[in-house]
GROMACS .gro file of N, CA and C in nm:
model
  123
    1MET      N    1   0.457  -0.101  -3.059
    1MET     CA    2   0.531  -0.193  -2.971
    1MET      C    3   0.580  -0.117  -2.846
    2VAL      N    4   0.649  -0.008  -2.867
    2VAL     CA    5   0.701   0.068  -2.754
    2VAL      C    6   0.586   0.126  -2.673
    3GLY      N    7   0.480   0.173  -2.742
    3GLY     CA    8   0.365   0.230  -2.672
    3GLY      C    9   0.300   0.126  -2.581
    4GLY      N   10   0.286   0.003  -2.631
    4GLY     CA   11   0.225  -0.103  -2.551
    4GLY      C   12   0.310  -0.135  -2.430
    5TYR      N   13   0.442  -0.134  -2.448
    5TYR     CA   14   0.533  -0.161  -2.336
    5TYR      C   15   0.519  -0.053  -2.230
    6ARG      N   16   0.507   0.072  -2.278
    6ARG     CA   17   0.493   0.183  -2.184
    6ARG      C   18   0.362   0.170  -2.107
    7LEU      N   19   0.257   0.132  -2.176
    7LEU     CA   20   0.125   0.119  -2.113
    7LEU      C   21   0.129   0.011  -2.005
    8SER      N   22   0.189  -0.103  -2.037
    8SER     CA   23   0.196  -0.213  -1.939
    8SER      C   24   0.281  -0.171  -1.819
    9PHE      N   25   0.384  -0.091  -1.845
    9PHE     CA   26   0.471  -0.044  -1.736
    9PHE      C   27   0.392   0.047  -1.643
   10ILE      N   28   0.309   0.134  -1.702
   10ILE     CA   29   0.226   0.225  -1.621
   10ILE      C   30   0.127   0.144  -1.539
   11LEU      N   31   0.067   0.043  -1.600
   11LEU     CA   32  -0.028  -0.043  -1.527
   11LEU      C   33   0.043  -0.114  -1.413
   12PHE      N   34   0.166  -0.160  -1.438
   12PHE     CA   35   0.245  -0.229  -1.335
   12PHE      C   36   0.274  -0.133  -1.220
   13LEU      N   37   0.309  -0.009  -1.253
   13LEU     CA   38   0.337   0.091  -1.150
   13LEU      C   39   0.213   0.115  -1.066
   14LYS      N   40   0.099   0.124  -1.134
   14LYS     CA   41  -0.028   0.147  -1.062
   14LYS      C   42  -0.053   0.035  -0.962
   15GLU      N   43  -0.034  -0.088  -1.005
   15GLU     CA   44  -0.056  -0.203  -0.916
   15GLU      C   45   0.043  -0.202  -0.800
   16ALA      N   46   0.169  -0.167  -0.830
   16ALA     CA   47   0.272  -0.164  -0.726
   16ALA      C   48   0.236  -0.059  -0.621
   17VAL      N   49   0.193   0.057  -0.668
   17VAL     CA   50   0.155   0.165  -0.576
   17VAL      C   51   0.036   0.122  -0.492
   18LYS      N   52  -0.058   0.053  -0.555
   18LYS     CA   53  -0.179   0.007  -0.484
   18LYS      C   54  -0.140  -0.089  -0.371
   19SER      N   55  -0.058  -0.189  -0.404
   19SER     CA   56  -0.018  -0.288  -0.303
   19SER      C   57   0.067  -0.224  -0.195
   20PHE      N   58   0.152  -0.127  -0.235
   20PHE     CA   59   0.237  -0.058  -0.138
   20PHE      C   60   0.151   0.023  -0.042
   21GLY      N   61   0.050   0.090  -0.096
   21GLY     CA   62  -0.041   0.168  -0.012
   21GLY      C   63  -0.118   0.077   0.082
   22PHE      N   64  -0.153  -0.043   0.034
   22PHE     CA   65  -0.227  -0.139   0.116
   22PHE      C   66  -0.141  -0.184   0.234
   23VAL      N   67  -0.012  -0.208   0.208
   23VAL     CA   68   0.080  -0.250   0.315
   23VAL      C   69   0.094  -0.138   0.417
   24LEU      N   70   0.105  -0.014   0.368
   24LEU     CA   71   0.117   0.101   0.458
   24LEU      C   72  -0.007   0.111   0.546
   25LEU      N   73  -0.123   0.087   0.485
   25LEU     CA   74  -0.250   0.095   0.558
   25LEU      C   75  -0.252  -0.010   0.669
   26ILE      N   76  -0.209  -0.131   0.639
   26ILE     CA   77  -0.206  -0.238   0.740
   26ILE      C   78  -0.111  -0.202   0.853
   27MET      N   79   0.007  -0.149   0.819
   27MET     CA   80   0.103  -0.110   0.922
   27MET      C   81   0.046  -0.001   1.011
   28LYS      N   82  -0.020   0.096   0.949
   28LYS     CA   83  -0.080   0.206   1.025
   28LYS      C   84  -0.187   0.150   1.119
   29PHE      N   85  -0.268   0.057   1.067
   29PHE     CA   86  -0.376  -0.002   1.146
   29PHE      C   87  -0.319  -0.078   1.265
   30LYS      N   88  -0.212  -0.154   1.243
   30LYS     CA   89  -0.149  -0.231   1.352
   30LYS      C   90  -0.095  -0.136   1.458
   31LYS      N   91  -0.031  -0.027   1.413
   31LYS     CA   92   0.026   0.070   1.507
   31LYS      C   93  -0.084   0.132   1.591
   32SER      N   94  -0.193   0.174   1.525
   32SER     CA   95  -0.303   0.239   1.598
   32SER      C   96  -0.369   0.138   1.693
   33LYS      N   97  -0.374   0.012   1.651
   33LYS     CA   98  -0.433  -0.093   1.736
   33LYS      C   99  -0.349  -0.109   1.862
   34LYS      N  100  -0.216  -0.111   1.845
   34LYS     CA  101  -0.125  -0.124   1.958
   34LYS      C  102  -0.143  -0.005   2.052
   35HIS      N  103  -0.150   0.113   1.994
   35HIS     CA  104  -0.166   0.237   2.071
   35HIS      C  105  -0.297   0.231   2.150
   36PHE      N  106  -0.402   0.181   2.085
   36PHE     CA  107  -0.534   0.172   2.149
   36PHE      C  108  -0.528   0.075   2.267
   37CYS      N  109  -0.460  -0.038   2.250
   37CYS     CA  110  -0.448  -0.137   2.358
   37CYS      C  111  -0.370  -0.078   2.475
   38ASN      N  112  -0.266  -0.003   2.445
   38ASN     CA  113  -0.185   0.058   2.551
   38ASN      C  114  -0.267   0.160   2.629
   39GLN      N  115  -0.352   0.234   2.559
   39GLN     CA  116  -0.435   0.335   2.625
   39GLN      C  117  -0.537   0.268   2.716
   40LYS      N  118  -0.590   0.154   2.674
   40LYS     CA  119  -0.691   0.083   2.753
   40LYS      C  120  -0.634   0.043   2.889
   41MET      N  121  -0.510  -0.004   2.890
   41MET     CA  122  -0.446  -0.048   3.013
   41MET      C  123  -0.405   0.074   3.095
   0.00000   0.00000   0.00000
């Protein structure tokens, strides 16, 4: 019982880290896009 709970918690952490990394990636992409537009002008 406890082992299964621990396993699901680890899986949940993995998913949270994945989605958090995805958000960071989008933010980085938006920032670089803005920077690129500023350089063009």
